[in-house]
Amino acid sequence: MKRAMSDREFHARLEAEALGPLWTVLADTLTTTPRPREVAYKWRWPSVRPLLYEALQRVTAEEAERRVLVLRNPGLPGPTACTETLYAGIQIIGPGEVARTHRHTPNALRFIMEGSGAFSTVDGERIAMDRGDLVTTPTWTWHDHGNDGDAPVVWLDGLDIPLVESLSGMFFEPSREREQRVTRAPGDSRARYAMGLRPAYETFDHPYSPVLSYPYNQARAALAAVARGGGGSPYDGVLMEYTSPLSGGPVLPTMDAYLQWIPPGASLQPIRRSSSVVYLGVEGQGTIMIDGVAFGWEVNDVVVVPSWAALQHVNGGHDPAVLFSFSNAPVLKPFGLYREADA
Ligand code: GTQ
């Protein structure tokens, strides 16, 4: 085709009209497979912990609203992005402190890493937070945190902040009450929905699990029992999903969560997934191979696995390895965007 003017000059005239050629960007847009900007990364607990305890001295929970070190993905520009859609942070609350009541559209989950005696009050129910527990504060639920113990309590926060931002769905509201009044009996959500029973006279009309707490002793016992029975997947070992007892689906509409057991000596099969996953070491140690690079992990290390990276779990030790993880798979699945492939 004959071109009277240079392409460069044509593209400049397009740009002046807020137009652009598709044909120069098509191959970088309709990529064969996902090409996320998020990169594989590991945050080592021995590096994070002293900085977290320094933050405890430097800023009060009152000043900070939430005293959190954000796990910022080196491949992403945003100040709060661990993956393209997921936020992760490590929060610390000292004895007697209060992280005041607020609510927001992002969903949150917490996995307790260190300490005991903390609690979150979620929509009027006081939820205990002890090491290994999973506690959720679903979208738009009022929540405040406290610590009645005599030592700091630390947990991993998982939220869908980058997703909510990208969808322009962010809403936030502070409460007039610094601490919520407790209006529900202890264990109310568990009694109503986690015992294989449900109140026959009420409907729970929210897109998230009515169970706000999944204590570690129960989750760990289930995991170990299934592992003893020889169960497991060739890719993940014994991978148990925290579920909503009503839907059987994920605990939160935008994030699913798992507790996982990698048997001693296991070198599992590699797999790619179009979800992004944040892993937290809970017991023992292991290695996550990501696109051929070894990320050795120990307790309280965090490892992020990008979408479509080749992922392989290895446990070269003599003890079982236990991992917690959360992912954005629930956002992908309804739209046909979730895929897996052998790697
Ligand atoms: O505890 O409510 O890591 O609102 C980020 C935002 C924790 C929280 C975070 C939050 C919270």
mmCIF file of C-alpha atoms and ligand atoms in Angstrom:
data_model
loop_
_atom_site.group_PDB
_atom_site.id
_atom_site.type_symbol
_atom_site.label_atom_id
_atom_site.label_comp_id
_atom_site.label_asym_id
_atom_site.label_seq_id
_atom_site.Cartn_x
_atom_site.Cartn_y
_atom_site.Cartn_z
ATOM 1 C CA MET A 1 0.000 0.000 0.000
ATOM 2 C CA LYS A 2 1.226 3.462 -0.900
ATOM 3 C CA ARG A 3 1.758 5.845 1.969
ATOM 4 C CA ALA A 4 1.756 9.527 1.158
ATOM 5 C CA MET A 5 2.840 10.414 4.652
ATOM 6 C CA SER A 6 5.001 8.568 7.160
ATOM 7 C CA ASP A 7 3.317 6.222 9.637
ATOM 8 C CA ARG A 8 4.824 8.265 12.438
ATOM 9 C CA GLU A 9 3.128 11.433 11.249
ATOM 10 C CA PHE A 10 -0.171 9.563 10.776
ATOM 11 C CA HIS A 11 0.037 8.131 14.289
ATOM 12 C CA ALA A 12 0.689 11.629 15.658
ATOM 13 C CA ARG A 13 -2.455 12.915 13.940
ATOM 14 C CA LEU A 14 -4.425 9.975 15.376
ATOM 15 C CA GLU A 15 -3.070 10.682 18.843
ATOM 16 C CA ALA A 16 -4.135 14.317 18.581
ATOM 17 C CA GLU A 17 -7.712 13.056 18.146
ATOM 18 C CA ALA A 18 -7.427 10.547 21.026
ATOM 19 C CA LEU A 19 -7.217 7.676 18.542
ATOM 20 C CA GLY A 20 -4.682 4.915 18.059
ATOM 21 C CA PRO A 21 -3.957 2.092 15.631
ATOM 22 C CA LEU A 22 -4.875 -1.364 16.934
ATOM 23 C CA TRP A 23 -2.560 -3.101 14.499
ATOM 24 C CA THR A 24 0.603 -1.958 16.258
ATOM 25 C CA VAL A 25 -0.544 -3.226 19.672
ATOM 26 C CA LEU A 26 -2.658 -6.237 18.743
ATOM 27 C CA ALA A 27 -0.034 -8.899 19.459
ATOM 28 C CA ASP A 28 0.728 -7.350 22.887
ATOM 29 C CA THR A 29 -2.978 -7.128 23.674
ATOM 30 C CA LEU A 30 -4.428 -10.457 22.577
ATOM 31 C CA THR A 31 -1.578 -12.464 24.047
ATOM 32 C CA THR A 32 -1.559 -16.232 23.659
ATOM 33 C CA THR A 33 -1.487 -16.656 27.432
ATOM 34 C CA PRO A 34 -1.672 -14.229 30.389
ATOM 35 C CA ARG A 35 1.245 -11.820 30.724
ATOM 36 C CA PRO A 36 0.781 -10.257 34.171
ATOM 37 C CA ARG A 37 3.044 -7.455 35.327
ATOM 38 C CA GLU A 38 3.143 -9.001 38.817
ATOM 39 C CA VAL A 39 6.342 -10.948 39.439
ATOM 40 C CA ALA A 40 7.131 -13.936 41.644
ATOM 41 C CA TYR A 41 8.457 -12.705 44.973
ATOM 42 C CA LYS A 42 9.179 -13.872 48.512
ATOM 43 C CA TRP A 43 8.985 -11.831 51.718
ATOM 44 C CA ARG A 44 11.154 -13.503 54.367
ATOM 45 C CA TRP A 45 9.780 -13.384 57.900
ATOM 46 C CA PRO A 46 13.248 -12.779 59.445
ATOM 47 C CA SER A 47 13.449 -9.568 57.348
ATOM 48 C CA VAL A 48 9.829 -8.460 57.817
ATOM 49 C CA ARG A 49 9.441 -9.135 61.548
ATOM 50 C CA PRO A 50 11.961 -6.586 62.914
ATOM 51 C CA LEU A 51 10.534 -3.880 60.623
ATOM 52 C CA LEU A 52 7.016 -4.713 61.767
ATOM 53 C CA TYR A 53 8.021 -4.425 65.437
ATOM 54 C CA GLU A 54 9.788 -1.141 64.595
ATOM 55 C CA ALA A 55 6.514 0.117 63.071
ATOM 56 C CA LEU A 56 4.854 -0.832 66.383
ATOM 57 C CA GLN A 57 7.130 1.732 68.084
ATOM 58 C CA ARG A 58 6.946 4.390 65.378
ATOM 59 C CA VAL A 59 3.189 4.739 64.876
ATOM 60 C CA THR A 60 0.195 4.069 67.104
ATOM 61 C CA ALA A 61 -2.795 2.076 65.909
ATOM 62 C CA GLU A 62 -4.814 5.263 66.528
ATOM 63 C CA GLU A 63 -2.634 7.296 64.145
ATOM 64 C CA ALA A 64 -2.351 4.566 61.566
ATOM 65 C CA GLU A 65 -6.038 3.461 61.464
ATOM 66 C CA ARG A 66 -4.452 0.095 60.622
ATOM 67 C CA ARG A 67 -0.748 -0.543 61.363
ATOM 68 C CA VAL A 68 0.219 -2.604 58.339
ATOM 69 C CA LEU A 69 3.283 -3.219 56.205
ATOM 70 C CA VAL A 70 1.996 -3.675 52.658
ATOM 71 C CA LEU A 71 3.539 -6.460 50.591
ATOM 72 C CA ARG A 72 4.231 -4.484 47.417
ATOM 73 C CA ASN A 73 4.916 -6.467 44.289
ATOM 74 C CA PRO A 74 8.162 -5.173 42.693
ATOM 75 C CA GLY A 75 6.612 -5.582 39.233
ATOM 76 C CA LEU A 76 3.565 -3.422 39.924
ATOM 77 C CA PRO A 77 3.381 0.368 40.199
ATOM 78 C CA GLY A 78 0.646 0.746 42.814
ATOM 79 C CA PRO A 79 1.392 1.304 46.518
ATOM 80 C CA THR A 80 -1.063 -1.434 47.538
ATOM 81 C CA ALA A 81 -0.727 -4.154 44.892
ATOM 82 C CA CYS A 82 0.613 -7.625 45.683
ATOM 83 C CA THR A 83 -0.867 -8.890 42.415
ATOM 84 C CA GLU A 84 -2.888 -7.168 39.689
ATOM 85 C CA THR A 85 -6.054 -7.815 41.756
ATOM 86 C CA LEU A 86 -4.941 -8.787 45.283
ATOM 87 C CA TYR A 87 -3.621 -6.809 48.232
ATOM 88 C CA ALA A 88 -1.578 -8.420 50.990
ATOM 89 C CA GLY A 89 -0.258 -6.831 54.162
ATOM 90 C CA ILE A 90 1.023 -7.793 57.590
ATOM 91 C CA GLN A 91 -0.771 -6.117 60.486
ATOM 92 C CA ILE A 92 0.415 -5.813 64.072
ATOM 93 C CA ILE A 93 -1.652 -4.748 67.072
ATOM 94 C CA GLY A 94 -0.127 -4.213 70.502
ATOM 95 C CA PRO A 95 -1.701 -5.156 73.857
ATOM 96 C CA GLY A 96 -4.587 -2.868 74.745
ATOM 97 C CA GLU A 97 -4.668 -1.167 71.351
ATOM 98 C CA VAL A 98 -7.781 -0.609 69.268
ATOM 99 C CA ALA A 99 -7.934 -0.426 65.474
ATOM 100 C CA ARG A 100 -11.118 1.622 65.234
ATOM 101 C CA THR A 101 -14.373 0.625 63.593
ATOM 102 C CA HIS A 102 -14.797 1.112 59.858
ATOM 103 C CA ARG A 103 -16.251 -0.601 56.827
ATOM 104 C CA HIS A 104 -15.339 -0.724 53.158
ATOM 105 C CA THR A 105 -16.338 -2.465 49.957
ATOM 106 C CA PRO A 106 -13.102 -4.487 49.692
ATOM 107 C CA ASN A 107 -13.428 -7.955 51.222
ATOM 108 C CA ALA A 108 -10.799 -8.919 53.779
ATOM 109 C CA LEU A 109 -9.453 -12.139 55.221
ATOM 110 C CA ARG A 110 -6.901 -12.513 58.000
ATOM 111 C CA PHE A 111 -4.652 -15.451 58.848
ATOM 112 C CA ILE A 112 -3.086 -15.114 62.285
ATOM 113 C CA MET A 113 0.718 -15.477 62.148
ATOM 114 C CA GLU A 114 1.886 -14.767 65.678
ATOM 115 C CA GLY A 115 0.384 -14.315 69.120
ATOM 116 C CA SER A 116 -3.016 -14.843 70.659
ATOM 117 C CA GLY A 117 -5.648 -12.908 72.540
ATOM 118 C CA ALA A 118 -6.612 -10.535 69.732
ATOM 119 C CA PHE A 119 -10.123 -10.201 68.382
ATOM 120 C CA SER A 120 -12.073 -8.611 65.574
ATOM 121 C CA THR A 121 -15.618 -7.488 66.124
ATOM 122 C CA VAL A 122 -17.467 -8.067 62.847
ATOM 123 C CA ASP A 123 -21.016 -6.746 62.503
ATOM 124 C CA GLY A 124 -21.493 -7.029 66.275
ATOM 125 C CA GLU A 125 -19.921 -10.448 66.798
ATOM 126 C CA ARG A 126 -16.645 -10.713 68.659
ATOM 127 C CA ILE A 127 -14.330 -13.156 66.846
ATOM 128 C CA ALA A 128 -11.213 -14.557 68.563
ATOM 129 C CA MET A 129 -7.922 -14.340 66.645
ATOM 130 C CA ASP A 130 -5.318 -16.916 67.634
ATOM 131 C CA ARG A 131 -2.402 -18.313 65.669
ATOM 132 C CA GLY A 132 -3.511 -20.181 62.537
ATOM 133 C CA ASP A 133 -7.112 -18.974 62.614
ATOM 134 C CA LEU A 134 -8.747 -17.634 59.443
ATOM 135 C CA VAL A 135 -11.080 -14.709 60.122
ATOM 136 C CA THR A 136 -13.056 -12.862 57.456
ATOM 137 C CA THR A 137 -14.505 -9.370 57.293
ATOM 138 C CA PRO A 138 -16.645 -9.540 54.149
ATOM 139 C CA THR A 139 -17.562 -6.557 52.006
ATOM 140 C CA TRP A 140 -19.230 -3.656 53.861
ATOM 141 C CA THR A 141 -19.221 -5.357 57.286
ATOM 142 C CA TRP A 142 -18.298 -3.106 60.218
ATOM 143 C CA HIS A 143 -15.055 -4.241 61.824
ATOM 144 C CA ASP A 144 -12.647 -3.177 64.541
ATOM 145 C CA HIS A 145 -9.702 -5.041 66.015
ATOM 146 C CA GLY A 146 -8.430 -5.267 69.581
ATOM 147 C CA ASN A 147 -5.847 -7.122 71.651
ATOM 148 C CA ASP A 148 -6.623 -8.263 75.207
ATOM 149 C CA GLY A 149 -3.410 -10.274 75.476
ATOM 150 C CA ASP A 150 -0.058 -9.193 76.866
ATOM 151 C CA ALA A 151 1.952 -9.423 73.632
ATOM 152 C CA PRO A 152 1.507 -8.091 70.096
ATOM 153 C CA VAL A 153 -0.591 -10.099 67.646
ATOM 154 C CA VAL A 154 0.359 -10.284 63.970
ATOM 155 C CA TRP A 155 -1.645 -11.430 60.993
ATOM 156 C CA LEU A 156 -1.629 -11.569 57.198
ATOM 157 C CA ASP A 157 -4.313 -9.375 55.639
ATOM 158 C CA GLY A 158 -5.645 -10.426 52.230
ATOM 159 C CA LEU A 159 -7.926 -7.954 50.474
ATOM 160 C CA ASP A 160 -9.222 -7.398 46.941
ATOM 161 C CA ILE A 161 -8.231 -3.694 46.942
ATOM 162 C CA PRO A 162 -6.591 -3.518 43.461
ATOM 163 C CA LEU A 163 -9.593 -5.292 41.935
ATOM 164 C CA VAL A 164 -12.057 -2.953 43.629
ATOM 165 C CA GLU A 165 -9.996 0.066 42.537
ATOM 166 C CA SER A 166 -9.841 -1.120 38.932
ATOM 167 C CA LEU A 167 -13.635 -1.472 38.942
ATOM 168 C CA SER A 168 -14.149 1.958 40.583
ATOM 169 C CA GLY A 169 -16.047 0.182 43.352
ATOM 170 C CA MET A 170 -14.305 1.710 46.359
ATOM 171 C CA PHE A 171 -16.480 2.941 49.225
ATOM 172 C CA PHE A 172 -15.286 3.498 52.798
ATOM 173 C CA GLU A 173 -17.053 4.651 55.941
ATOM 174 C CA PRO A 174 -15.634 5.328 59.412
ATOM 175 C CA SER A 175 -17.918 4.588 62.344
ATOM 176 C CA ARG A 176 -18.748 7.053 65.094
ATOM 177 C CA GLU A 177 -18.097 4.239 67.571
ATOM 178 C CA ARG A 178 -14.380 3.608 68.071
ATOM 179 C CA GLU A 179 -15.225 0.072 69.217
ATOM 180 C CA GLN A 180 -18.447 -1.600 68.193
ATOM 181 C CA ARG A 181 -20.931 -2.675 70.780
ATOM 182 C CA VAL A 182 -21.070 -6.469 70.857
ATOM 183 C CA THR A 183 -24.638 -7.426 69.892
ATOM 184 C CA ARG A 184 -24.277 -11.122 69.107
ATOM 185 C CA ALA A 185 -23.403 -14.018 71.415
ATOM 186 C CA PRO A 186 -19.880 -15.487 71.238
ATOM 187 C CA GLY A 187 -19.739 -18.135 68.492
ATOM 188 C CA ASP A 188 -23.058 -17.003 67.005
ATOM 189 C CA SER A 189 -22.101 -17.279 63.327
ATOM 190 C CA ARG A 190 -20.474 -20.691 63.925
ATOM 191 C CA ALA A 191 -23.468 -21.993 65.878
ATOM 192 C CA ARG A 192 -25.879 -20.847 63.193
ATOM 193 C CA TYR A 193 -24.025 -22.015 60.099
ATOM 194 C CA ALA A 194 -20.917 -24.113 60.781
ATOM 195 C CA MET A 195 -22.415 -27.131 62.573
ATOM 196 C CA GLY A 196 -24.143 -28.846 59.663
ATOM 197 C CA LEU A 197 -27.318 -27.032 60.645
ATOM 198 C CA ARG A 198 -28.829 -23.708 59.699
ATOM 199 C CA PRO A 199 -31.571 -21.573 61.182
ATOM 200 C CA ALA A 200 -34.667 -22.729 59.284
ATOM 201 C CA TYR A 201 -36.423 -19.428 59.867
ATOM 202 C CA GLU A 202 -33.911 -17.047 58.302
ATOM 203 C CA THR A 203 -32.280 -16.577 54.940
ATOM 204 C CA PHE A 204 -28.710 -15.391 54.627
ATOM 205 C CA ASP A 205 -28.752 -13.105 51.633
ATOM 206 C CA HIS A 206 -25.116 -12.126 51.111
ATOM 207 C CA PRO A 207 -22.532 -13.251 48.521
ATOM 208 C CA TYR A 208 -20.102 -14.503 51.189
ATOM 209 C CA SER A 209 -19.815 -17.207 53.835
ATOM 210 C CA PRO A 210 -21.926 -16.571 56.960
ATOM 211 C CA VAL A 211 -19.109 -18.186 58.971
ATOM 212 C CA LEU A 212 -16.653 -15.492 60.032
ATOM 213 C CA SER A 213 -14.038 -17.679 61.698
ATOM 214 C CA TYR A 214 -12.298 -20.946 60.783
ATOM 215 C CA PRO A 215 -10.196 -21.882 63.859
ATOM 216 C CA TYR A 216 -6.856 -23.548 63.226
ATOM 217 C CA ASN A 217 -7.344 -26.534 65.541
ATOM 218 C CA GLN A 218 -10.346 -27.681 63.475
ATOM 219 C CA ALA A 219 -8.850 -26.915 60.049
ATOM 220 C CA ARG A 220 -5.529 -28.536 61.001
ATOM 221 C CA ALA A 221 -7.282 -31.659 62.343
ATOM 222 C CA ALA A 222 -9.270 -32.050 59.122
ATOM 223 C CA LEU A 223 -6.150 -31.568 57.002
ATOM 224 C CA ALA A 224 -4.140 -34.119 58.986
ATOM 225 C CA ALA A 225 -6.978 -36.656 58.933
ATOM 226 C CA VAL A 226 -7.329 -36.449 55.150
ATOM 227 C CA ALA A 227 -3.535 -36.678 54.771
ATOM 228 C CA ARG A 228 -3.441 -39.760 57.043
ATOM 229 C CA GLY A 229 -6.040 -41.340 54.790
ATOM 230 C CA GLY A 230 -3.669 -40.917 51.856
ATOM 231 C CA GLY A 231 -5.705 -38.297 50.032
ATOM 232 C CA GLY A 232 -4.406 -35.486 47.882
ATOM 233 C CA SER A 233 -3.901 -34.109 44.400
ATOM 234 C CA PRO A 234 -0.803 -34.743 42.275
ATOM 235 C CA TYR A 235 -0.289 -30.951 41.994
ATOM 236 C CA ASP A 236 -1.136 -29.686 45.477
ATOM 237 C CA GLY A 237 -0.960 -32.546 47.964
ATOM 238 C CA VAL A 238 -3.880 -32.264 50.389
ATOM 239 C CA LEU A 239 -5.457 -28.953 49.387
ATOM 240 C CA MET A 240 -8.501 -28.102 51.514
ATOM 241 C CA GLU A 241 -10.599 -25.083 50.629
ATOM 242 C CA TYR A 242 -12.255 -22.994 53.341
ATOM 243 C CA THR A 243 -15.855 -22.939 52.162
ATOM 244 C CA SER A 244 -19.169 -21.299 52.757
ATOM 245 C CA PRO A 245 -21.450 -23.978 54.260
ATOM 246 C CA LEU A 246 -24.355 -22.453 52.342
ATOM 247 C CA SER A 247 -22.920 -22.379 48.824
ATOM 248 C CA GLY A 248 -20.053 -24.858 49.130
ATOM 249 C CA GLY A 249 -18.116 -22.111 47.349
ATOM 250 C CA PRO A 250 -15.400 -19.682 48.393
ATOM 251 C CA VAL A 251 -15.486 -17.824 51.712
ATOM 252 C CA LEU A 252 -15.553 -14.457 49.959
ATOM 253 C CA PRO A 253 -17.012 -13.451 46.572
ATOM 254 C CA THR A 254 -13.640 -12.338 45.209
ATOM 255 C CA MET A 255 -11.142 -14.513 47.086
ATOM 256 C CA ASP A 256 -10.870 -18.191 47.939
ATOM 257 C CA ALA A 257 -8.675 -19.536 50.723
ATOM 258 C CA TYR A 258 -6.916 -22.847 51.312
ATOM 259 C CA LEU A 259 -5.002 -24.851 53.877
ATOM 260 C CA GLN A 260 -2.579 -27.299 52.284
ATOM 261 C CA TRP A 261 -0.447 -30.209 53.377
ATOM 262 C CA ILE A 262 2.642 -31.215 51.379
ATOM 263 C CA PRO A 263 3.799 -34.652 52.575
ATOM 264 C CA PRO A 264 7.448 -35.176 53.537
ATOM 265 C CA GLY A 265 9.635 -36.047 50.558
ATOM 266 C CA ALA A 266 7.010 -34.909 48.028
ATOM 267 C CA SER A 267 7.977 -33.405 44.688
ATOM 268 C CA LEU A 268 4.569 -32.617 43.201
ATOM 269 C CA GLN A 269 3.642 -32.105 39.554
ATOM 270 C CA PRO A 270 4.057 -28.630 38.034
ATOM 271 C CA ILE A 271 0.962 -26.732 36.915
ATOM 272 C CA ARG A 272 -0.044 -23.324 35.543
ATOM 273 C CA ARG A 273 -3.137 -21.512 36.727
ATOM 274 C CA SER A 274 -4.632 -18.250 35.492
ATOM 275 C CA SER A 275 -5.305 -17.212 39.098
ATOM 276 C CA SER A 276 -2.706 -15.334 41.165
ATOM 277 C CA VAL A 277 -1.930 -16.927 44.516
ATOM 278 C CA VAL A 278 -0.445 -15.606 47.766
ATOM 279 C CA TYR A 279 1.089 -18.341 49.967
ATOM 280 C CA LEU A 280 1.960 -18.152 53.668
ATOM 281 C CA GLY A 281 4.162 -20.767 55.373
ATOM 282 C CA VAL A 282 2.356 -22.149 58.435
ATOM 283 C CA GLU A 283 4.292 -25.263 59.530
ATOM 284 C CA GLY A 284 7.543 -26.847 58.469
ATOM 285 C CA GLN A 285 9.318 -25.737 55.333
ATOM 286 C CA GLY A 286 9.290 -26.360 51.628
ATOM 287 C CA THR A 287 10.093 -24.982 48.212
ATOM 288 C CA ILE A 288 7.822 -23.427 45.635
ATOM 289 C CA MET A 289 9.387 -23.635 42.163
ATOM 290 C CA ILE A 290 8.076 -20.724 40.076
ATOM 291 C CA ASP A 291 9.065 -20.727 36.400
ATOM 292 C CA GLY A 292 12.168 -22.691 37.293
ATOM 293 C CA VAL A 293 13.261 -20.467 40.199
ATOM 294 C CA ALA A 294 13.305 -21.996 43.699
ATOM 295 C CA PHE A 295 11.529 -20.035 46.434
ATOM 296 C CA GLY A 296 12.414 -21.883 49.634
ATOM 297 C CA TRP A 297 9.950 -20.995 52.373
ATOM 298 C CA GLU A 298 9.788 -21.278 56.147
ATOM 299 C CA VAL A 299 7.107 -20.395 58.697
ATOM 300 C CA ASN A 300 5.569 -16.925 58.120
ATOM 301 C CA ASP A 301 7.361 -16.329 54.811
ATOM 302 C CA VAL A 302 5.004 -15.070 52.099
ATOM 303 C CA VAL A 303 5.406 -16.100 48.441
ATOM 304 C CA VAL A 304 3.376 -14.647 45.569
ATOM 305 C CA VAL A 305 2.815 -16.737 42.435
ATOM 306 C CA PRO A 306 1.831 -14.770 39.306
ATOM 307 C CA SER A 307 -0.896 -15.807 36.921
ATOM 308 C CA TRP A 308 0.157 -18.553 34.500
ATOM 309 C CA ALA A 309 3.570 -19.108 36.089
ATOM 310 C CA ALA A 310 4.706 -22.735 36.226
ATOM 311 C CA LEU A 311 4.214 -23.686 39.884
ATOM 312 C CA GLN A 312 5.615 -26.742 41.638
ATOM 313 C CA HIS A 313 5.559 -27.672 45.319
ATOM 314 C CA VAL A 314 8.478 -29.588 46.822
ATOM 315 C CA ASN A 315 8.985 -30.759 50.390
ATOM 316 C CA GLY A 316 12.488 -32.160 50.695
ATOM 317 C CA GLY A 317 12.246 -32.507 54.484
ATOM 318 C CA HIS A 318 11.125 -35.235 56.871
ATOM 319 C CA ASP A 319 8.130 -33.344 58.293
ATOM 320 C CA PRO A 320 4.851 -32.358 56.671
ATOM 321 C CA ALA A 321 4.725 -28.807 55.328
ATOM 322 C CA VAL A 322 1.570 -26.729 55.824
ATOM 323 C CA LEU A 323 0.718 -23.684 53.688
ATOM 324 C CA PHE A 324 -2.125 -21.198 53.811
ATOM 325 C CA SER A 325 -3.038 -19.474 50.549
ATOM 326 C CA PHE A 326 -5.592 -17.196 48.978
ATOM 327 C CA SER A 327 -6.287 -16.383 45.335
ATOM 328 C CA ASN A 328 -8.472 -14.380 42.974
ATOM 329 C CA ALA A 329 -9.908 -17.490 41.267
ATOM 330 C CA PRO A 330 -13.535 -16.668 42.264
ATOM 331 C CA VAL A 331 -13.372 -13.542 40.096
ATOM 332 C CA LEU A 332 -12.106 -15.458 37.057
ATOM 333 C CA LYS A 333 -14.349 -18.523 37.186
ATOM 334 C CA PRO A 334 -17.791 -16.948 36.491
ATOM 335 C CA PHE A 335 -16.438 -15.346 33.298
ATOM 336 C CA GLY A 336 -14.695 -18.399 31.831
ATOM 337 C CA LEU A 337 -11.274 -16.906 32.572
ATOM 338 C CA TYR A 338 -9.975 -19.582 34.928
ATOM 339 C CA ARG A 339 -7.701 -22.147 33.273
ATOM 340 C CA GLU A 340 -5.149 -24.708 34.319
ATOM 341 C CA ALA A 341 -2.530 -26.504 32.264
ATOM 342 C CA ASP A 342 0.237 -28.989 32.976
ATOM 343 C CA ALA A 343 3.548 -27.164 33.042
HETATM 344 O O1 GTQ B 1 -7.880 -4.345 59.115
HETATM 345 O O2 GTQ B 1 -9.527 -3.258 58.253
HETATM 346 O O3 GTQ B 1 -4.363 -4.442 55.663
HETATM 347 O O4 GTQ B 1 -9.082 -1.769 56.200
HETATM 348 C C1 GTQ B 1 -5.901 -2.851 54.841
HETATM 349 C C2 GTQ B 1 -7.086 -2.174 54.983
HETATM 350 C C3 GTQ B 1 -6.339 -4.029 56.876
HETATM 351 C C4 GTQ B 1 -8.365 -3.671 58.210
HETATM 352 C C5 GTQ B 1 -5.531 -3.771 55.787
HETATM 353 C C6 GTQ B 1 -7.910 -2.434 56.068
HETATM 354 C C7 GTQ B 1 -7.522 -3.367 57.026
#
